[in-house]
Structures are given as structure tokens and as C-alpha cells.
Amino acid sequence: MVLIVGFVVLIAVNIIGLSVTSRRSAAFGIERIAMSAIAPFQELVTRSLRFTRDIWRHYFYLVTVARENHVLMHQLSQAVENKNQWHETDLANTRLRDLIDFQRNISERVVAAEVIGKDPSAWFKTVIIDKGEADGLTRGLPVVISQGIVGQVIEVSNHYAKVMLIVDSNSAVDSLVQRTRARGVIKGEATAQCRLDYVLRKNDVRIGDTIVSSGLDGVYPKGLRIGYVSQVIEHDADIFHEVIITPFVDFEKLEEVLVVLEVQKHDWASRK
Amino acid sequence: MSYFFNISVCLLLVILQTTIMPYLPPLDKFYDLLIPFIVYLSLSRPVRESLPFILFLGFIMDNLSGGPFGLYLTTYFWLYVGVKGITMFIQVGKRLLIIALIVAGGVLFENLISLGAFALLGSRQQFAGDALEIVTIQVLWAIFTGSLFLLFFRNAQSRLGAGFKGIYARTREQG
């Protein structure tokens, strides 16, 4: 009986106690102490767990991204390479079209060749092309492109030939000033420019005049463009003009050329 | 093995300076890369091995160049003789400064011979300015990079030699 009463009293006290504490908004001092003591550990553990979880997730995320990145980089490099190849093909196409257009205007037999090497010396201006005796090339044949005269073949092997450019100091081309028909000889200077020698001072030569081949040297057909006058120097004691010529051909960017196999000794400009 | 190394290096250098370097603007006025190789051969290899090779090299370069035939042959031969002569008076060893100066001297010598050929061809005074610029650039390049090439040749040859010896020794052991 006492046990039952004690149990009821305990329940009543418990209910009263609960009803009293439920009305209080702030915790007692003990609760604060407990919270202050435990919360930092809770925080530490929770943050550690979150940190570990984040690292774990990020790790997998990064692994996935790295793989994806690798694949994308590979695709990008392939795309860049393809673009570059297309660009190169496009440029080659343009150059070859120019060459074919130019070839259509030439009645002589020509052979297209590719430049495969340059002179090892800085002092001499020659190039090696990938056509030789087997393709009908012989010494002395003129080499041209649509912009103008390139040079002449000076050595031939079975499948390759050496071409001396008109800027080489050994080169000489009999030429005319297109506007006034004044004659002279274009000589190489081993630089990017040439000189037009033996033009009499009585002849009119101006900056910008176009120089063409005269055809009188027996190598180059008549009427082919060579370059333009970039400087005229007058010397009082000289009977000739000193004329500096800038060639139309950019020899630094020479890639494909035409070798004229049979040069006809008549006016180049009058032919179709 | 030495012949294999010499031929490979020469082929590499000749192709490099006739196909790649002329199209790279900072290097289009670079000096003849075979000069440090000739200096290397003169300093490090016996006469019976190096001299015929140098003459062969001069012959090849003369065929590739548009200059008068014999220009490279002459240059390489006298450069070889000159370097051999220098080593009789100076202990070159691994002194980089002396090596650089020898290579630069070789480059200058080659340019002087080329200019001599130009003078014979009757070039004009206008060309002198360009010539001076080209020679200066080449000599400066040679001073700064000549010894590096020589070190590369020495290292490559010794490593290749060690590699071949190792392979030979292993083959004998297995046999």
C-alpha cells in the first residue's frame, strides 16, 4: 500500500515538476554547464564529420572532373590540330589555285615543285626543290610563281634541284622598267633586295615603277614581273642610276614554285 | 659507334639548319651549327676518325649551299687545323669560356671566308652594313650558345658509348 502511494506521489511530483519547468524559457545553471561542456565536442565531431564527408565528396567530384577534364583537353587539342590542318589546307589551296591560274596563262610546259630546304649559309640564297632530272629539269631553267620570278635552276640531281634565287649575289636578270622601257640588269644583294644596274641617267626611273624581265638574257621569258623600284640614288659622277628593287616574291615564305621547262623566246606578255 | 654518332648528329644539324631554323625569325641568322661540332671533333676525337669526317662534311655542305664549291671544305678544314693548333698551346678541357671563344672564333672565321668570296664576286659597299649585322649576330649567338652545344655533344657521346658498352657486356655475359 505504501509502495502504491509512494509511486502515485512520485508521479504527481514529476507531473508538477514538468509543468513548472515547461513554463520556464531559460535553462537553469546546470543545463548551461552541460551545454557548454558538451556542445564544443558536438561541434567538433559534427564539423569533422562534415569536413570528412565534404572531402570525400569533393575527392570523387575532383576525380570525375579530372577525368572529364582530361577527355575534354584531349578533344580540344584534337580540335585545335584539326583546325590548324584545315587552315593549312585552306592556305595551300589558295596558293595552289594561284599557281594553277598562273599556269593556265603559260603556254610552256611547267612542273610544279615544292621547296624542301634552304641554303645553310646566310650569305647565299638558294633553295632545294623536290623535282629533278627525272621530271625533266635541267640547269638554267627559270623558276617562277604568280607574284614573279623566283630564280633559276643551277644544279640538278635525279629527284631534286637547287634553285638560285634572284636575290643571290651571283644572280643577274636582264630587265626593263615597265613604264619607260629603260633597260638594266637586276643583281642580287644577298639581302631581301636587289639592285638594278646599268640604267642610264637619261632614262626616267621613279619609285614605284614595276620592273619586268626583258627576255634578252636567254633564261627568263620576257614580261615576267620581278619587283618594284623602292629607291633611286643619283650620283653626280656616275652615268648610271643606282636603283634599289624590292622583289614581288616573298622569299621567306616561298613554298611552291613552277619550273618552266621550255622557254619560248618571244613576248611573254602577249600570250594567253 | 662513333661514326654512327657523328653521322646522326650531322644529319640532325644539317636538317635543322636548312629546314626548320630559316623559318624561325629569331634563329634565321643563327650561325652554322656544324662549327661547334667541328670544334668538338677537333678537341675530343682522334685525327683518323675526325679528319675524313670533316672533309666529308665540308663536301656535303658545299653541295647544299649556293656558294662557290670548296667554301665549306676550306672553312672546316682550316678551322679543324686551327683548333688542333690552339690545343697545342692552351689546355681547353672543360673551360666553357675558352670553348665559347673558340666557337665564336670559328663562326667569325667562316664568315670572313664567305665575305672574301663575296669580295671576289664584286659585292657593293651597301652590303657592308648588312654583313656587319649578320656577322655580329652570329658571333654573339656563338659566344652564348657555342659551349652548350659542345657540352651536349660530349655528354651525348659519352652516354651513348656507356649504353653501347653495357649492351655489349650483357650480350657477352648471356652468350
Tab-separated table of C-alpha atoms in Angstrom:
chain	number	residue	atom	x	y	z
A	1	MET	CA	0.000	0.000	0.000
A	2	VAL	CA	2.816	2.368	0.959
A	3	LEU	CA	4.549	1.481	-2.261
A	4	ILE	CA	1.484	2.394	-4.326
A	5	VAL	CA	1.049	5.718	-2.513
A	6	GLY	CA	4.741	6.487	-2.896
A	7	PHE	CA	4.505	5.688	-6.632
A	8	VAL	CA	1.466	7.960	-7.109
A	9	VAL	CA	3.168	10.760	-5.174
A	10	LEU	CA	6.267	10.378	-7.289
A	11	ILE	CA	4.203	10.595	-10.486
A	12	ALA	CA	2.375	13.657	-9.173
A	13	VAL	CA	5.602	15.370	-8.186
A	14	ASN	CA	7.011	14.519	-11.581
A	15	ILE	CA	3.982	15.986	-13.361
A	16	ILE	CA	4.042	19.119	-11.217
A	17	GLY	CA	7.766	19.466	-11.792
A	18	LEU	CA	7.317	19.079	-15.543
A	19	SER	CA	4.538	21.635	-15.628
A	20	VAL	CA	6.673	24.086	-13.646
A	21	THR	CA	9.800	23.652	-15.822
A	22	SER	CA	7.851	23.744	-19.074
A	23	ARG	CA	6.797	27.309	-18.325
A	24	ARG	CA	10.410	28.491	-17.944
A	25	SER	CA	12.054	29.882	-21.034
A	26	ALA	CA	15.637	29.941	-19.805
A	27	ALA	CA	17.579	26.916	-18.653
A	28	PHE	CA	18.961	26.545	-15.165
A	29	GLY	CA	22.650	26.837	-14.489
A	30	ILE	CA	23.224	23.057	-14.659
A	31	GLU	CA	21.772	22.860	-18.138
A	32	ARG	CA	24.032	25.693	-19.251
A	33	ILE	CA	27.036	23.953	-17.825
A	34	ALA	CA	26.105	20.729	-19.566
A	35	MET	CA	25.508	22.505	-22.843
A	36	SER	CA	28.738	24.452	-22.586
A	37	ALA	CA	30.671	21.318	-21.790
A	38	ILE	CA	29.213	19.071	-24.439
A	39	ALA	CA	28.458	21.442	-27.311
A	40	PRO	CA	32.082	22.095	-28.303
A	41	PHE	CA	32.655	18.360	-28.661
A	42	GLN	CA	29.439	18.030	-30.593
A	43	GLU	CA	30.518	20.865	-32.810
A	44	LEU	CA	33.965	19.368	-33.282
A	45	VAL	CA	32.636	15.955	-34.146
A	46	THR	CA	29.917	17.321	-36.410
A	47	ARG	CA	32.320	19.588	-38.241
A	48	SER	CA	34.859	16.813	-38.546
A	49	LEU	CA	32.210	14.544	-39.994
A	50	ARG	CA	31.056	17.234	-42.397
A	51	PHE	CA	34.659	18.029	-43.349
A	52	THR	CA	35.401	14.356	-43.991
A	53	ARG	CA	32.172	13.976	-45.920
A	54	ASP	CA	32.953	17.085	-47.991
A	55	ILE	CA	36.483	15.914	-48.722
A	56	TRP	CA	35.179	12.518	-49.677
A	57	ARG	CA	32.553	14.016	-51.953
A	58	HIS	CA	34.976	16.564	-53.401
A	59	TYR	CA	37.574	13.909	-53.948
A	60	PHE	CA	35.208	11.849	-56.034
A	61	TYR	CA	33.950	15.008	-57.667
A	62	LEU	CA	37.509	16.058	-58.486
A	63	VAL	CA	38.407	12.627	-59.780
A	64	THR	CA	35.393	12.775	-62.062
A	65	VAL	CA	36.211	16.349	-63.100
A	66	ALA	CA	39.847	15.447	-63.684
A	67	ARG	CA	38.813	12.563	-65.921
A	68	GLU	CA	36.341	14.751	-67.719
A	69	ASN	CA	38.955	17.491	-67.990
A	70	HIS	CA	41.459	15.059	-69.463
A	71	VAL	CA	38.952	13.907	-72.049
A	72	LEU	CA	37.952	17.495	-72.878
A	73	MET	CA	41.588	18.606	-73.129
A	74	HIS	CA	42.267	15.753	-75.498
A	75	GLN	CA	39.227	16.677	-77.579
A	76	LEU	CA	40.259	20.332	-77.541
A	77	SER	CA	43.802	19.581	-78.674
A	78	GLN	CA	42.411	17.390	-81.441
A	79	ALA	CA	40.040	20.162	-82.461
A	80	VAL	CA	42.870	22.707	-82.467
A	81	GLU	CA	45.015	20.350	-84.512
A	82	ASN	CA	42.150	19.751	-86.946
A	83	LYS	CA	41.524	23.472	-87.202
A	84	ASN	CA	45.190	24.076	-87.860
A	85	GLN	CA	45.231	21.359	-90.526
A	86	TRP	CA	42.156	22.826	-92.173
A	87	HIS	CA	43.707	26.276	-92.066
A	88	GLU	CA	46.916	24.920	-93.605
A	89	THR	CA	44.901	23.094	-96.264
A	90	ASP	CA	42.956	26.263	-96.929
A	91	LEU	CA	46.149	28.289	-97.336
A	92	ALA	CA	47.743	25.598	-99.524
A	93	ASN	CA	44.550	25.530	-101.568
A	94	THR	CA	44.718	29.291	-102.125
A	95	ARG	CA	48.389	29.150	-103.082
A	96	LEU	CA	47.865	26.213	-105.434
A	97	ARG	CA	44.851	27.921	-107.027
A	98	ASP	CA	47.040	30.978	-107.678
A	99	LEU	CA	49.677	28.710	-109.144
A	100	ILE	CA	47.139	26.912	-111.362
A	101	ASP	CA	45.652	30.229	-112.531
A	102	PHE	CA	49.150	31.389	-113.342
A	103	GLN	CA	49.928	28.081	-115.055
A	104	ARG	CA	46.874	28.488	-117.315
A	105	ASN	CA	48.402	31.701	-118.675
A	106	ILE	CA	51.600	29.922	-119.577
A	107	SER	CA	51.750	28.028	-122.813
A	108	GLU	CA	55.082	26.391	-121.951
A	109	ARG	CA	55.287	23.129	-120.157
A	110	VAL	CA	55.825	23.708	-116.461
A	111	VAL	CA	56.450	21.486	-113.492
A	112	ALA	CA	55.178	22.366	-110.044
A	113	ALA	CA	57.670	21.750	-107.243
A	114	GLU	CA	57.798	22.175	-103.520
A	115	VAL	CA	60.597	23.925	-101.634
A	116	ILE	CA	62.112	21.410	-99.220
A	117	GLY	CA	65.220	23.144	-97.946
A	118	LYS	CA	67.097	26.406	-97.797
A	119	ASP	CA	70.750	27.321	-98.128
A	120	PRO	CA	72.699	26.573	-94.935
A	121	SER	CA	74.681	29.783	-95.376
A	122	ALA	CA	73.329	33.231	-94.572
A	123	TRP	CA	75.358	34.647	-97.457
A	124	PHE	CA	73.965	32.668	-100.361
A	125	LYS	CA	70.326	32.486	-101.407
A	126	THR	CA	69.392	29.127	-102.843
A	127	VAL	CA	66.620	26.628	-102.177
A	128	ILE	CA	66.268	22.912	-102.825
A	129	ILE	CA	63.113	21.759	-104.648
A	130	ASP	CA	61.643	18.262	-104.844
A	131	LYS	CA	61.829	17.855	-108.620
A	132	GLY	CA	64.882	16.855	-110.635
A	133	GLU	CA	66.183	15.308	-113.795
A	134	ALA	CA	63.538	12.579	-113.669
A	135	ASP	CA	60.885	15.305	-114.015
A	136	GLY	CA	62.594	16.935	-116.965
A	137	LEU	CA	64.553	19.626	-115.141
A	138	THR	CA	67.903	20.804	-116.461
A	139	ARG	CA	70.327	23.560	-115.453
A	140	GLY	CA	69.356	27.084	-116.361
A	141	LEU	CA	65.582	26.654	-116.350
A	142	PRO	CA	63.639	29.603	-114.942
A	143	VAL	CA	61.592	29.203	-111.771
A	144	VAL	CA	58.527	31.385	-111.279
A	145	ILE	CA	55.411	31.869	-109.185
A	146	SER	CA	52.353	34.017	-109.756
A	147	GLN	CA	53.941	37.003	-107.981
A	148	GLY	CA	57.003	36.983	-110.225
A	149	ILE	CA	60.405	35.496	-110.971
A	150	VAL	CA	61.928	33.294	-108.271
A	151	GLY	CA	65.254	32.327	-109.820
A	152	GLN	CA	66.867	29.671	-111.979
A	153	VAL	CA	67.883	26.053	-111.615
A	154	ILE	CA	71.644	25.794	-111.072
A	155	GLU	CA	72.126	22.148	-110.093
A	156	VAL	CA	70.070	19.072	-110.794
A	157	SER	CA	70.149	15.598	-109.297
A	158	ASN	CA	67.799	12.766	-110.159
A	159	HIS	CA	64.890	13.850	-107.977
A	160	TYR	CA	65.985	17.217	-106.573
A	161	ALA	CA	67.296	20.506	-107.863
A	162	LYS	CA	68.973	23.584	-106.464
A	163	VAL	CA	67.475	26.932	-107.402
A	164	MET	CA	69.438	30.176	-107.172
A	165	LEU	CA	67.085	32.966	-106.123
A	166	ILE	CA	67.246	36.356	-107.843
A	167	VAL	CA	68.357	37.892	-104.521
A	168	ASP	CA	71.564	35.805	-104.559
A	169	SER	CA	74.660	37.858	-105.276
A	170	ASN	CA	75.521	35.565	-108.221
A	171	SER	CA	72.175	36.196	-109.893
A	172	ALA	CA	71.625	38.585	-112.807
A	173	VAL	CA	68.410	39.143	-114.772
A	174	ASP	CA	68.184	41.353	-117.837
A	175	SER	CA	65.251	43.671	-117.115
A	176	LEU	CA	63.114	46.561	-118.237
A	177	VAL	CA	61.416	49.364	-116.378
A	178	GLN	CA	57.847	48.614	-117.467
A	179	ARG	CA	56.720	52.237	-117.778
A	180	THR	CA	59.695	53.704	-119.665
A	181	ARG	CA	61.226	50.512	-121.159
A	182	ALA	CA	64.612	51.538	-119.768
A	183	ARG	CA	66.969	48.552	-119.686
A	184	GLY	CA	69.126	47.331	-116.869
A	185	VAL	CA	70.403	44.238	-115.116
A	186	ILE	CA	68.919	43.124	-111.812
A	187	LYS	CA	71.549	41.784	-109.449
A	188	GLY	CA	71.074	40.118	-106.090
A	189	GLU	CA	72.375	41.682	-102.920
A	190	ALA	CA	72.219	38.652	-100.590
A	191	THR	CA	69.594	40.604	-98.638
A	192	ALA	CA	65.864	40.912	-99.255
A	193	GLN	CA	66.511	43.448	-102.022
A	194	CYS	CA	68.147	43.655	-105.456
A	195	ARG	CA	69.867	46.348	-107.471
A	196	LEU	CA	69.029	47.457	-110.984
A	197	ASP	CA	72.377	48.207	-112.608
A	198	TYR	CA	73.331	49.946	-115.804
A	199	VAL	CA	70.234	52.146	-116.148
A	200	LEU	CA	71.404	55.302	-117.864
A	201	ARG	CA	70.709	58.574	-116.071
A	202	LYS	CA	68.948	59.926	-119.147
A	203	ASN	CA	66.239	57.297	-118.571
A	204	ASP	CA	63.354	58.113	-116.272
A	205	VAL	CA	63.099	55.789	-113.254
A	206	ARG	CA	60.753	56.567	-110.375
A	207	ILE	CA	59.959	54.980	-107.055
A	208	GLY	CA	57.095	52.505	-107.501
A	209	ASP	CA	57.940	51.625	-111.136
A	210	THR	CA	57.470	47.949	-111.933
A	211	ILE	CA	60.442	46.016	-113.267
A	212	VAL	CA	59.875	43.126	-115.684
A	213	SER	CA	62.207	40.672	-117.376
A	214	SER	CA	63.413	41.694	-120.848
A	215	GLY	CA	63.895	38.150	-122.114
A	216	LEU	CA	67.271	39.112	-123.556
A	217	ASP	CA	69.315	37.022	-121.139
A	218	GLY	CA	68.052	33.812	-122.715
A	219	VAL	CA	66.968	32.423	-119.352
A	220	TYR	CA	63.827	34.230	-118.265
A	221	PRO	CA	60.866	34.772	-120.595
A	222	LYS	CA	60.033	38.386	-121.446
A	223	GLY	CA	57.470	40.320	-119.424
A	224	LEU	CA	57.607	38.467	-116.120
A	225	ARG	CA	57.246	40.682	-113.074
A	226	ILE	CA	60.326	40.961	-110.866
A	227	GLY	CA	59.813	43.781	-108.390
A	228	TYR	CA	59.237	47.484	-107.916
A	229	VAL	CA	61.618	50.400	-107.525
A	230	SER	CA	61.940	51.229	-103.840
A	231	GLN	CA	64.830	53.704	-104.004
A	232	VAL	CA	66.628	55.746	-106.664
A	233	ILE	CA	70.019	57.194	-105.746
A	234	GLU	CA	71.647	59.757	-108.028
A	235	HIS	CA	75.420	60.146	-108.056
A	236	ASP	CA	76.806	63.273	-109.742
A	237	ALA	CA	79.849	61.498	-111.078
A	238	ASP	CA	78.045	58.436	-112.374
A	239	ILE	CA	76.406	57.881	-115.735
A	240	PHE	CA	74.018	55.294	-114.278
A	241	HIS	CA	71.190	55.475	-111.774
A	242	GLU	CA	71.614	53.477	-108.598
A	243	VAL	CA	68.250	51.748	-108.276
A	244	ILE	CA	67.163	49.509	-105.416
A	245	ILE	CA	64.465	46.961	-106.228
A	246	THR	CA	62.145	45.174	-103.812
A	247	PRO	CA	61.128	41.831	-105.335
A	248	PHE	CA	57.431	40.949	-105.542
A	249	VAL	CA	58.209	37.434	-104.360
A	250	ASP	CA	58.490	36.985	-100.617
A	251	PHE	CA	61.418	34.597	-100.490
A	252	GLU	CA	60.968	33.940	-96.786
A	253	LYS	CA	57.554	32.409	-97.461
A	254	LEU	CA	58.363	30.501	-100.628
A	255	GLU	CA	56.698	27.067	-100.562
A	256	GLU	CA	55.585	26.029	-104.058
A	257	VAL	CA	57.121	27.080	-107.371
A	258	LEU	CA	56.752	26.409	-111.089
A	259	VAL	CA	59.743	25.412	-113.187
A	260	VAL	CA	59.326	26.434	-116.831
A	261	LEU	CA	60.595	23.520	-118.895
A	262	GLU	CA	60.683	25.079	-122.351
A	263	VAL	CA	61.250	28.792	-122.610
A	264	GLN	CA	59.943	30.359	-125.788
A	265	LYS	CA	61.967	33.298	-126.965
A	266	HIS	CA	59.155	35.707	-127.612
A	267	ASP	CA	56.933	38.117	-125.776
A	268	TRP	CA	55.575	36.557	-122.611
A	269	ALA	CA	53.010	39.270	-122.034
A	270	SER	CA	51.304	38.756	-125.403
A	271	ARG	CA	50.499	35.124	-124.690
A	272	LYS	CA	47.449	33.653	-123.049
B	1	MET	CA	79.674	3.615	-82.674
B	2	SER	CA	81.481	6.973	-83.015
B	3	TYR	CA	80.762	7.019	-86.708
B	4	PHE	CA	77.117	6.296	-86.029
B	5	PHE	CA	77.014	9.165	-83.542
B	6	ASN	CA	78.853	11.575	-85.863
B	7	ILE	CA	76.641	10.808	-88.835
B	8	SER	CA	73.434	11.064	-86.783
B	9	VAL	CA	74.408	14.398	-85.233
B	10	CYS	CA	75.474	15.852	-88.569
B	11	LEU	CA	72.291	14.743	-90.284
B	12	LEU	CA	70.261	16.257	-87.474
B	13	LEU	CA	72.166	19.552	-87.538
B	14	VAL	CA	72.097	19.902	-91.332
B	15	ILE	CA	68.359	19.219	-91.491
B	16	LEU	CA	67.743	21.570	-88.572
B	17	GLN	CA	69.570	24.472	-90.165
B	18	THR	CA	68.218	24.018	-93.680
B	19	THR	CA	64.568	23.235	-92.999
B	20	ILE	CA	63.484	24.442	-89.561
B	21	MET	CA	65.675	27.329	-88.482
B	22	PRO	CA	65.297	29.504	-91.623
B	23	TYR	CA	61.570	29.705	-90.862
B	24	LEU	CA	62.009	30.741	-87.217
B	25	PRO	CA	62.575	34.508	-87.230
B	26	PRO	CA	64.831	34.749	-84.153
B	27	LEU	CA	67.023	31.938	-85.483
B	28	ASP	CA	67.105	32.742	-89.203
B	29	LYS	CA	70.515	34.407	-88.762
B	30	PHE	CA	71.890	31.719	-86.487
B	31	TYR	CA	75.437	30.571	-87.109
B	32	ASP	CA	76.436	27.327	-88.826
B	33	LEU	CA	75.611	24.625	-86.280
B	34	LEU	CA	78.308	22.376	-87.658
B	35	ILE	CA	81.018	24.701	-86.352
B	36	PRO	CA	80.608	23.663	-82.683
B	37	PHE	CA	80.531	20.069	-83.882
B	38	ILE	CA	83.796	20.526	-85.776
B	39	VAL	CA	85.331	22.182	-82.714
B	40	TYR	CA	84.114	19.212	-80.667
B	41	LEU	CA	85.655	16.740	-83.122
B	42	SER	CA	88.928	18.676	-83.110
B	43	LEU	CA	89.069	18.780	-79.318
B	44	SER	CA	87.782	15.329	-78.436
B	45	ARG	CA	88.237	12.855	-81.270
B	46	PRO	CA	91.381	11.347	-82.839
B	47	VAL	CA	92.593	12.645	-86.205
B	48	ARG	CA	91.995	9.390	-88.085
B	49	GLU	CA	88.350	9.477	-87.046
B	50	SER	CA	87.600	13.186	-87.293
B	51	LEU	CA	89.558	14.494	-90.287
B	52	PRO	CA	87.962	12.335	-93.022
B	53	PHE	CA	84.609	13.073	-91.492
B	54	ILE	CA	85.209	16.834	-91.521
B	55	LEU	CA	86.213	16.724	-95.172
B	56	PHE	CA	83.104	14.700	-95.967
B	57	LEU	CA	81.011	17.221	-94.059
B	58	GLY	CA	82.520	20.130	-95.997
B	59	PHE	CA	81.760	18.316	-99.244
B	60	ILE	CA	78.113	17.776	-98.230
B	61	MET	CA	77.636	21.387	-97.174
B	62	ASP	CA	79.234	22.682	-100.356
B	63	ASN	CA	76.712	20.650	-102.298
B	64	LEU	CA	73.802	22.032	-100.325
B	65	SER	CA	74.924	25.647	-100.449
B	66	GLY	CA	74.766	28.037	-103.366
B	67	GLY	CA	78.228	29.396	-102.635
B	68	PRO	CA	81.387	28.616	-104.595
B	69	PHE	CA	82.287	24.947	-104.281
B	70	GLY	CA	85.004	24.388	-101.692
B	71	LEU	CA	83.993	27.220	-99.388
B	72	TYR	CA	82.787	24.942	-96.596
B	73	LEU	CA	85.523	22.401	-97.278
B	74	THR	CA	88.140	25.118	-96.848
B	75	THR	CA	86.455	26.597	-93.790
B	76	TYR	CA	86.022	23.302	-91.970
B	77	PHE	CA	89.498	22.050	-92.755
B	78	TRP	CA	91.274	25.190	-91.570
B	79	LEU	CA	89.005	25.509	-88.570
B	80	TYR	CA	89.922	21.950	-87.627
B	81	VAL	CA	93.631	22.642	-88.098
B	82	GLY	CA	93.302	25.923	-86.163
B	83	VAL	CA	91.595	24.307	-83.185
B	84	LYS	CA	94.153	21.488	-83.144
B	85	GLY	CA	96.858	24.177	-83.167
B	86	ILE	CA	95.243	26.065	-80.309
B	87	THR	CA	95.090	22.917	-78.173
B	88	MET	CA	98.871	22.627	-78.508
B	89	PHE	CA	99.250	25.899	-76.601
B	90	ILE	CA	96.117	26.086	-74.435
B	91	GLN	CA	94.651	23.381	-72.252
B	92	VAL	CA	90.978	23.715	-73.178
B	93	GLY	CA	89.478	20.861	-71.116
B	94	LYS	CA	86.083	21.885	-69.793
B	95	ARG	CA	86.727	25.616	-69.607
B	96	LEU	CA	83.489	26.940	-71.018
B	97	LEU	CA	84.684	30.461	-71.716
B	98	ILE	CA	87.580	29.267	-73.856
B	99	ILE	CA	85.283	26.829	-75.675
B	100	ALA	CA	82.759	29.620	-76.327
B	101	LEU	CA	85.525	31.867	-77.655
B	102	ILE	CA	86.851	29.107	-79.915
B	103	VAL	CA	83.360	28.507	-81.371
B	104	ALA	CA	82.839	32.262	-81.813
B	105	GLY	CA	86.253	32.462	-83.492
B	106	GLY	CA	85.212	29.620	-85.798
B	107	VAL	CA	81.995	31.432	-86.712
B	108	LEU	CA	83.937	34.618	-87.390
B	109	PHE	CA	86.434	32.680	-89.494
B	110	GLU	CA	83.671	31.099	-91.589
B	111	ASN	CA	82.046	34.487	-92.136
B	112	LEU	CA	85.357	36.063	-93.127
B	113	ILE	CA	85.924	33.349	-95.727
B	114	SER	CA	82.364	33.877	-97.051
B	115	LEU	CA	82.932	37.632	-97.168
B	116	GLY	CA	86.198	37.008	-99.000
B	117	ALA	CA	84.213	35.036	-101.571
B	118	PHE	CA	81.764	37.928	-101.770
B	119	ALA	CA	84.570	40.391	-102.353
B	120	LEU	CA	85.751	38.210	-105.228
B	121	LEU	CA	82.217	38.228	-106.626
B	122	GLY	CA	82.303	42.030	-106.573
B	123	SER	CA	79.709	42.938	-103.998
B	124	ARG	CA	78.974	46.564	-103.254
B	125	GLN	CA	79.628	48.739	-100.233
B	126	GLN	CA	75.915	48.851	-99.391
B	127	PHE	CA	76.221	45.239	-98.426
B	128	ALA	CA	78.840	46.009	-95.761
B	129	GLY	CA	76.217	47.193	-93.246
B	130	ASP	CA	74.147	44.039	-93.594
B	131	ALA	CA	77.275	41.910	-93.466
B	132	LEU	CA	78.411	43.523	-90.242
B	133	GLU	CA	74.982	42.950	-88.699
B	134	ILE	CA	74.906	39.288	-89.746
B	135	VAL	CA	78.449	38.618	-88.501
B	136	THR	CA	77.797	40.362	-85.175
B	137	ILE	CA	74.578	38.454	-84.554
B	138	GLN	CA	76.190	35.133	-85.408
B	139	VAL	CA	79.266	35.731	-83.246
B	140	LEU	CA	77.099	36.786	-80.286
B	141	TRP	CA	74.933	33.697	-80.688
B	142	ALA	CA	78.119	31.605	-80.801
B	143	ILE	CA	79.532	33.169	-77.619
B	144	PHE	CA	76.350	32.468	-75.679
B	145	THR	CA	75.428	29.054	-77.068
B	146	GLY	CA	78.602	27.542	-78.538
B	147	SER	CA	79.842	25.909	-75.348
B	148	LEU	CA	76.357	24.499	-74.648
B	149	PHE	CA	76.395	22.649	-77.954
B	150	LEU	CA	79.852	21.297	-77.182
B	151	LEU	CA	78.770	20.089	-73.748
B	152	PHE	CA	75.744	18.450	-75.333
B	153	PHE	CA	77.913	16.626	-77.888
B	154	ARG	CA	80.330	15.424	-75.194
B	155	ASN	CA	77.551	14.230	-72.912
B	156	ALA	CA	75.598	12.571	-75.681
B	157	GLN	CA	78.647	10.729	-76.976
B	158	SER	CA	79.751	9.527	-73.528
B	159	ARG	CA	76.231	8.361	-72.629
B	160	LEU	CA	75.819	6.636	-75.949
B	161	GLY	CA	79.241	4.988	-75.512
B	162	ALA	CA	78.341	3.813	-71.994
B	163	GLY	CA	74.996	2.496	-73.255
B	164	PHE	CA	76.596	0.531	-76.075
B	165	LYS	CA	79.249	-0.904	-73.720
B	166	GLY	CA	76.523	-2.017	-71.327
B	167	ILE	CA	74.587	-3.742	-74.085
B	168	TYR	CA	77.774	-5.382	-75.376
B	169	ALA	CA	78.738	-6.594	-71.877
B	170	ARG	CA	75.258	-8.042	-71.250
B	171	THR	CA	75.280	-9.797	-74.616
B	172	ARG	CA	78.676	-11.373	-73.829
B	173	GLU	CA	77.525	-12.499	-70.405
B	174	GLN	CA	74.419	-14.107	-71.857
B	175	GLY	CA	76.465	-15.694	-74.624
